[in-house]
Amino acid sequence: MTYLAKPRLHHPSLTRNQVGYTRRDYEGRISTLCAGCGHDSISAAIIQACWELDIEPHRVAKLSGIGCSSKTPDYFLGAAHGFNTVHGRMPSVLTGANLANRDLLYLGVSGDGDSASIGLGQFANAMRRGVRMAYIVENNGVYGLTKGQFSATADRGSRSKKGVINNDSPVDLVALALQLGATYVARSFSGDKEQLVPLIKGALGHGGAAFIDVISPCVTFNNHAGSTKSYDYVRQHNEAVSRIDFLPPHSEITARYAPGEAIDVPQHDGSVLRLRKLHAGYDPTDRHAALSHLNTQQARGEIVTGLLYVDPVATDLHGALNTCSMPLNQLDERALCPGAEALQKINAALR
Ligand SMILES: Cc1ncc(C[n+]2csc(CCOP(=O)(O)OP(=O)(O)O)c2C)c(N)n1
Ligand code: SF4
Ligand SMILES: [Mg+2]
């Protein structure tokens, strides 16, 4: 018999955030993933980011597809809204929910199979439309849930656990997100919580499509020598271009860095991302430079991590469509059904 529920009792000494919640209030059910799976570390980073941001859990809508990665929303933010979609279809369901209610914070969680194989078209269109969301891919290079077949992000020449060599070219979701117009693009590693937590915070506060590709080793099927998504390989080839400090809205800006070492990027929600540059000359507000740096380092076998690109004045799909500012479920009957005259006007405008 398995026990998935956690005891509801919270120790009275647990620290509460500004909205009165303990970190435990951001947890979900007990994970059923393999011990050591990178995905569980990403869930822990999401919990930490939301708790530190003082987000009320019910203000979040978490959506996913199918896969071990897509199971993880069950393991965090138990009090949030949730929708587990069909395989690869999370982006369109998220887009619809977002258009109906723009007041929630949208968190899309997916896998490399879910987003780069079956769901590639969905991923691409959500990025190019600028749907406001934090879209996280838990990237292990395999279909973990269905026993470890190569996914579309597996590097050419990498080896499966049984020794089979992957001959196909990889889909690089970060490069695609950059090309397709995402306005916040990052790559990180499930084993680097210090880098990942502020990246998630920045994505949740961003005003448009925010994408984070997190290399997340599958300890059961893809953590051996010959894999380019193993803990050892990522630790040895990780090249961080930036570290970000996340400053919540209205916080006092205290630390100072010499010009050229750091830049402050104000975000949509009033927060500030302080980017500490680790790579001389790297400009994270230049989309073309980001893509070029990514390609150069990739050719050298390096995995570039950190915030690769951000557009500080990003807008989203609501801005492009000029939608109404109120969630649809708050509109009254008169607003929802304005009558025959309004319909005639719309029809006339389309002739
Ligand atoms: C339409 C459809 N096709 C295939 C499957 C089988 N299937 C389930 S999960 C999965 C791949 C999941 O891989 P990924 O998104 O990388 O998640 P991971 O398990 O690696 O975290 C596949 C092919 C399915 N559930 N539905
Ligand atoms: S099979 Fe792989 S991806 Fe799935 S839970 Fe186990 S380690 Fe994680
Ligand atoms: Mg996978």
Coordinates of C-alpha atoms and ligand atoms in Angstrom, one line a residue:
M1 CA 0.0 0.0 0.0
T2 CA 1.3 3.5 -0.8
Y3 CA 0.7 6.6 1.2
L4 CA 0.8 9.7 -0.9
A5 CA -0.7 12.3 1.5
K6 CA 1.5 14.3 3.8
P7 CA 0.5 15.0 7.3
R8 CA -1.3 18.4 7.5
L9 CA 0.2 19.4 10.8
H10 CA 2.7 22.2 10.5
H11 CA 5.2 22.8 13.2
P12 CA 4.4 26.1 14.9
S13 CA 7.9 27.3 14.6
L14 CA 8.0 27.2 10.8
T15 CA 8.7 30.6 9.3
R16 CA 5.8 32.3 7.5
N17 CA 6.1 34.5 4.5
Q18 CA 4.4 37.9 4.0
V19 CA 1.1 36.3 3.1
G20 CA 1.2 34.1 6.2
Y21 CA 2.1 30.7 4.6
T22 CA 4.9 28.3 5.6
R23 CA 7.0 26.6 3.0
R24 CA 4.9 23.4 3.6
D25 CA 1.8 25.2 2.2
Y26 CA 3.5 25.2 -1.2
E27 CA 4.1 21.5 -1.2
G28 CA 1.9 18.9 -2.9
R29 CA 1.6 15.1 -2.6
I30 CA 4.5 12.8 -1.9
S31 CA 6.5 12.2 -5.1
T32 CA 6.4 8.8 -6.8
L33 CA 9.4 9.5 -9.0
C34 CA 12.6 7.5 -8.7
A35 CA 14.9 8.6 -5.9
G36 CA 17.5 11.1 -7.2
C37 CA 15.4 12.1 -10.3
G38 CA 16.3 15.7 -11.3
H39 CA 12.6 16.5 -11.7
D40 CA 12.1 16.4 -7.9
S41 CA 14.8 19.0 -7.4
I42 CA 13.0 21.3 -9.9
S43 CA 9.7 20.8 -7.9
A44 CA 11.7 21.9 -4.8
A45 CA 13.0 25.0 -6.6
I46 CA 9.4 25.9 -7.7
I47 CA 8.2 25.6 -4.1
Q48 CA 11.1 27.7 -2.8
A49 CA 10.6 30.4 -5.5
C50 CA 6.8 30.7 -4.9
W51 CA 7.2 30.8 -1.1
E52 CA 9.9 33.5 -1.3
L53 CA 7.8 35.5 -3.8
D54 CA 4.8 35.5 -1.3
I55 CA 2.5 34.2 -4.0
E56 CA -0.8 32.8 -2.7
P57 CA -0.9 29.3 -4.0
H58 CA -4.5 29.6 -5.3
R59 CA -3.3 32.4 -7.6
V60 CA -1.3 30.0 -9.7
A61 CA -2.5 27.8 -12.5
K62 CA -0.1 24.8 -13.1
L63 CA -0.5 22.9 -16.4
S64 CA 1.4 20.0 -17.8
G65 CA 1.2 17.3 -20.5
I66 CA 2.2 13.6 -20.0
G67 CA 5.5 12.2 -18.7
C68 CA 7.4 11.9 -15.4
S69 CA 8.0 15.6 -15.7
S70 CA 4.4 16.3 -16.4
K71 CA 3.4 14.4 -13.2
T72 CA 5.4 16.8 -11.0
P73 CA 2.7 19.5 -10.6
D74 CA 1.1 17.0 -8.3
Y75 CA 4.1 17.3 -6.0
F76 CA 4.0 21.1 -5.5
L77 CA 1.5 23.8 -4.9
G78 CA -1.3 21.5 -3.8
A79 CA -3.7 24.4 -3.4
A80 CA -3.1 25.8 -6.9
H81 CA -5.4 25.3 -9.9
G82 CA -4.1 22.4 -12.1
F83 CA -4.7 20.8 -15.4
N84 CA -2.9 17.7 -16.7
T85 CA -3.5 17.7 -20.4
V86 CA -3.1 15.2 -23.2
H87 CA 0.6 14.5 -24.3
G88 CA 2.1 17.6 -25.9
R89 CA -1.0 19.8 -25.6
M90 CA -0.3 21.8 -22.5
P91 CA 0.6 25.1 -24.4
S92 CA -2.8 25.4 -26.1
V93 CA -4.8 24.6 -23.0
L94 CA -2.7 27.1 -21.1
T95 CA -3.2 29.7 -23.8
G96 CA -7.0 29.3 -23.5
A97 CA -7.0 29.5 -19.7
N98 CA -4.8 32.5 -19.8
L99 CA -7.1 34.3 -22.3
A100 CA -10.1 33.5 -20.1
N101 CA -8.4 34.7 -16.9
R102 CA -5.4 36.9 -17.0
D103 CA -5.3 37.4 -13.3
L104 CA -3.7 34.0 -12.5
L105 CA 0.0 33.2 -12.8
Y106 CA 0.5 30.5 -15.4
L107 CA 3.1 27.8 -14.8
G108 CA 3.6 25.3 -17.7
V109 CA 5.6 22.2 -16.8
S110 CA 6.6 19.8 -19.5
G111 CA 9.2 17.3 -20.6
D112 CA 11.6 17.2 -23.6
G113 CA 9.4 14.5 -25.1
D114 CA 6.2 16.4 -24.3
S115 CA 7.6 19.7 -25.8
A116 CA 10.2 18.8 -28.4
S117 CA 8.8 15.6 -29.8
I118 CA 5.0 15.3 -29.9
G119 CA 4.3 18.9 -28.7
L120 CA 6.8 20.8 -30.8
G121 CA 4.2 22.7 -32.8
Q122 CA 2.3 23.6 -29.7
F123 CA 5.6 24.8 -28.0
A124 CA 6.5 26.9 -31.0
N125 CA 3.2 28.7 -31.3
A126 CA 2.9 29.5 -27.6
M127 CA 6.4 31.1 -27.8
R128 CA 5.7 33.1 -31.0
R129 CA 2.4 34.4 -29.6
G130 CA 4.0 35.6 -26.4
V131 CA 1.6 33.9 -24.0
R132 CA 2.4 35.2 -20.5
M133 CA 3.6 32.2 -18.6
A134 CA 6.6 30.6 -17.0
Y135 CA 7.2 27.5 -19.2
I136 CA 9.6 25.0 -17.7
V137 CA 10.9 22.0 -19.6
E138 CA 12.4 19.3 -17.4
N139 CA 14.9 18.0 -20.0
N140 CA 16.5 14.6 -19.6
G141 CA 16.9 13.6 -23.2
V142 CA 14.7 10.6 -22.9
Y143 CA 11.1 9.5 -22.5
G144 CA 11.5 8.6 -18.9
L145 CA 7.9 7.4 -18.3
T146 CA 8.0 5.0 -21.2
K147 CA 11.3 3.4 -20.3
G148 CA 14.0 5.6 -21.7
Q149 CA 13.8 5.9 -25.5
F150 CA 15.8 8.9 -26.9
S151 CA 13.8 12.1 -27.1
A152 CA 14.2 14.8 -29.7
T153 CA 16.6 16.8 -27.4
A154 CA 19.1 13.9 -27.2
D155 CA 22.5 14.9 -28.6
R156 CA 23.7 13.2 -31.8
G157 CA 26.3 10.6 -30.8
S158 CA 25.0 10.2 -27.2
R159 CA 24.6 6.7 -26.0
S160 CA 21.6 5.0 -24.4
K161 CA 22.0 2.8 -21.3
K162 CA 22.1 -0.3 -23.6
G163 CA 24.8 1.3 -25.8
V164 CA 22.7 2.4 -28.8
I165 CA 24.0 5.5 -30.4
N166 CA 21.6 8.4 -31.3
N167 CA 22.1 9.4 -34.9
D168 CA 19.5 12.2 -35.1
S169 CA 20.2 15.9 -34.7
P170 CA 18.9 17.4 -31.5
V171 CA 16.2 20.0 -31.1
D172 CA 17.5 22.8 -29.0
L173 CA 14.5 24.3 -27.3
V174 CA 16.4 27.4 -26.0
A175 CA 17.6 28.2 -29.6
L176 CA 14.0 27.8 -30.8
A177 CA 12.5 29.9 -28.1
L178 CA 15.0 32.7 -29.0
Q179 CA 14.2 32.5 -32.7
L180 CA 10.5 32.3 -32.1
G181 CA 10.3 35.5 -30.0
A182 CA 10.2 34.4 -26.4
T183 CA 11.1 37.4 -24.3
Y184 CA 12.7 35.6 -21.3
V185 CA 14.9 32.6 -22.2
A186 CA 17.1 30.7 -19.7
R187 CA 18.8 27.3 -19.3
S188 CA 19.6 25.8 -16.0
F189 CA 20.4 22.5 -14.3
S190 CA 18.3 20.7 -11.7
G191 CA 21.5 20.3 -9.6
D192 CA 22.0 24.0 -9.3
K193 CA 19.3 25.4 -7.0
E194 CA 21.2 28.6 -6.4
Q195 CA 20.9 29.4 -10.1
L196 CA 17.5 27.9 -10.7
V197 CA 15.4 29.5 -7.9
P198 CA 16.0 33.1 -9.0
L199 CA 15.5 32.1 -12.7
I200 CA 12.0 30.7 -11.8
K201 CA 11.2 33.9 -9.8
G202 CA 12.2 36.1 -12.7
A203 CA 10.1 34.0 -15.1
L204 CA 7.0 34.3 -12.9
G205 CA 7.4 38.0 -12.7
H206 CA 8.0 38.4 -16.5
G207 CA 5.4 40.2 -18.7
G208 CA 5.5 37.8 -21.6
A209 CA 6.5 34.3 -22.7
A210 CA 9.2 33.1 -20.3
F211 CA 11.0 29.8 -21.1
I212 CA 13.4 27.8 -18.9
D213 CA 15.0 24.6 -20.2
V214 CA 16.3 22.8 -17.1
I215 CA 18.6 19.8 -17.7
S216 CA 17.2 17.3 -15.3
P217 CA 19.0 13.9 -15.3
C218 CA 16.9 10.7 -15.4
V219 CA 18.8 8.5 -13.0
T220 CA 17.1 5.3 -14.2
F221 CA 17.6 5.6 -18.0
N222 CA 20.0 8.4 -18.8
N223 CA 22.7 8.9 -16.2
H224 CA 25.5 6.8 -17.5
A225 CA 28.8 7.5 -19.3
G226 CA 28.0 8.4 -22.9
S227 CA 24.9 10.4 -22.0
T228 CA 25.1 14.2 -22.4
K229 CA 22.3 14.7 -19.9
S230 CA 23.9 12.9 -16.9
Y231 CA 24.8 14.6 -13.6
D232 CA 28.5 14.2 -14.3
Y233 CA 28.4 15.4 -17.8
V234 CA 26.4 18.6 -17.0
R235 CA 28.6 19.4 -14.0
Q236 CA 31.7 19.1 -16.2
H237 CA 30.4 21.1 -19.2
N238 CA 28.3 23.8 -17.5
E239 CA 29.2 27.4 -18.6
A240 CA 27.2 30.0 -16.7
V241 CA 26.9 33.3 -18.5
S242 CA 25.1 35.1 -15.7
R243 CA 23.9 34.8 -12.1
I244 CA 20.7 36.6 -11.2
D245 CA 19.6 38.1 -8.0
F246 CA 15.9 38.6 -7.8
L247 CA 14.8 41.8 -6.0
P248 CA 11.1 41.8 -5.2
P249 CA 8.9 44.9 -6.0
H250 CA 9.7 47.9 -3.7
S251 CA 12.8 46.2 -2.2
E252 CA 15.7 48.5 -1.3
I253 CA 18.5 48.1 -3.8
T254 CA 21.5 47.8 -1.6
A255 CA 24.4 45.8 -3.2
R256 CA 26.3 47.7 -5.9
Y257 CA 28.5 46.2 -8.6
A258 CA 31.0 47.9 -10.8
P259 CA 29.6 49.0 -14.2
G260 CA 30.0 46.2 -16.7
E261 CA 29.8 43.5 -14.0
A262 CA 26.0 43.8 -13.4
I263 CA 22.9 45.3 -14.9
D264 CA 19.5 45.8 -13.4
V265 CA 16.5 44.8 -15.5
P266 CA 13.2 46.1 -14.2
Q267 CA 10.3 43.6 -14.7
H268 CA 6.7 43.9 -15.5
D269 CA 5.6 43.3 -11.9
G270 CA 7.9 46.0 -10.4
S271 CA 10.6 43.4 -9.4
V272 CA 14.2 43.9 -10.6
L273 CA 16.5 41.3 -12.0
R274 CA 20.1 42.0 -11.1
L275 CA 22.2 40.2 -13.6
R276 CA 25.8 39.6 -12.6
K277 CA 27.7 38.9 -15.7
L278 CA 30.1 36.0 -15.5
H279 CA 31.1 36.1 -19.1
A280 CA 32.8 39.3 -20.2
G281 CA 31.0 41.1 -22.9
Y282 CA 27.8 39.0 -22.8
D283 CA 24.7 41.2 -23.3
P284 CA 21.5 39.4 -22.2
T285 CA 19.3 42.0 -23.8
D286 CA 20.7 41.2 -27.3
R287 CA 18.7 38.3 -28.8
H288 CA 21.1 37.7 -31.8
A289 CA 24.2 37.8 -29.6
A290 CA 22.5 35.3 -27.2
L291 CA 21.9 32.9 -30.1
S292 CA 25.3 33.3 -31.5
H293 CA 27.0 32.7 -28.1
L294 CA 24.8 29.6 -27.6
N295 CA 25.8 28.2 -31.0
T296 CA 29.5 28.9 -30.5
Q297 CA 29.7 27.3 -27.1
Q298 CA 27.5 24.4 -28.2
A299 CA 30.0 23.6 -31.0
R300 CA 32.7 23.4 -28.3
G301 CA 30.6 20.9 -26.3
E302 CA 29.7 23.4 -23.5
I303 CA 26.2 23.8 -22.0
V304 CA 25.5 27.4 -21.6
T305 CA 23.3 28.2 -18.5
G306 CA 21.9 31.3 -16.8
L307 CA 19.5 34.0 -18.1
L308 CA 20.4 34.1 -21.8
Y309 CA 18.0 36.7 -23.0
V310 CA 15.5 39.1 -21.5
D311 CA 13.4 41.8 -23.1
P312 CA 12.6 44.2 -20.2
V313 CA 9.6 45.8 -21.9
A314 CA 8.0 42.6 -23.1
T315 CA 4.3 42.5 -23.8
D316 CA 2.0 39.5 -24.1
L317 CA -0.8 38.0 -26.2
H318 CA -3.4 40.1 -24.3
G319 CA -1.6 43.3 -25.3
A320 CA -1.5 42.1 -29.0
L321 CA -5.2 41.2 -29.1
N322 CA -6.3 44.2 -27.0
T323 CA -8.4 42.0 -24.8
C324 CA -10.6 43.1 -21.9
S325 CA -8.7 43.5 -18.7
M326 CA -11.2 41.6 -16.5
P327 CA -11.3 37.8 -16.3
L328 CA -14.2 36.5 -18.3
N329 CA -15.8 34.8 -15.2
Q330 CA -16.2 38.3 -13.6
L331 CA -18.0 39.9 -16.5
D332 CA -21.8 40.4 -16.0
E333 CA -24.4 39.2 -18.4
R334 CA -24.7 42.6 -20.1
A335 CA -21.0 42.7 -20.9
L336 CA -21.0 39.1 -22.1
C337 CA -24.1 39.4 -24.2
P338 CA -24.2 43.1 -25.4
G339 CA -27.1 42.5 -27.8
A340 CA -28.0 42.5 -31.5
E341 CA -26.7 46.0 -32.2
A342 CA -23.2 45.2 -31.0
L343 CA -23.2 42.0 -33.1
Q344 CA -24.3 44.0 -36.2
K345 CA -21.4 46.4 -35.6
I346 CA -18.9 43.5 -35.5
N347 CA -20.3 41.9 -38.6
A348 CA -20.2 45.3 -40.4
A349 CA -16.5 45.7 -39.5
L350 CA -15.8 42.3 -41.1
R351 CA -17.4 43.0 -44.4
Ligands
LIG1 C1 -0.6 10.6 -27.6 C2 0.4 9.8 -26.8 N1 1.5 9.3 -27.4 C3 2.4 8.6 -26.7 C4 2.2 8.5 -25.3 C5 3.2 7.7 -24.5 N2 4.1 8.5 -23.7 C6 3.8 8.8 -22.4 S1 4.9 9.8 -21.7 C7 5.8 9.9 -23.1 C8 7.1 10.6 -23.2 C9 7.4 11.4 -22.1 O1 8.7 12.0 -22.2 P1 9.1 13.4 -21.6 O2 8.1 14.4 -21.9 O3 10.5 13.7 -22.0 O4 8.9 13.1 -20.0 P2 9.8 12.4 -19.0 O5 9.1 11.1 -18.6 O6 11.1 12.1 -19.6 O7 10.0 13.3 -17.9 C10 5.3 9.1 -24.1 C11 5.8 8.9 -25.5 C12 1.1 9.1 -24.7 N3 0.9 9.1 -23.4 N4 0.2 9.8 -25.5
SF4_2 S1 12.2 7.2 -15.0 FE1 13.7 8.8 -15.1 S2 12.5 10.7 -15.4 FE2 11.1 9.1 -14.7 S3 11.0 9.4 -12.4 FE3 12.6 7.8 -12.9 S4 14.5 9.0 -13.0 FE4 12.8 10.5 -13.2
MG3 MG 12.2 13.4 -20.9

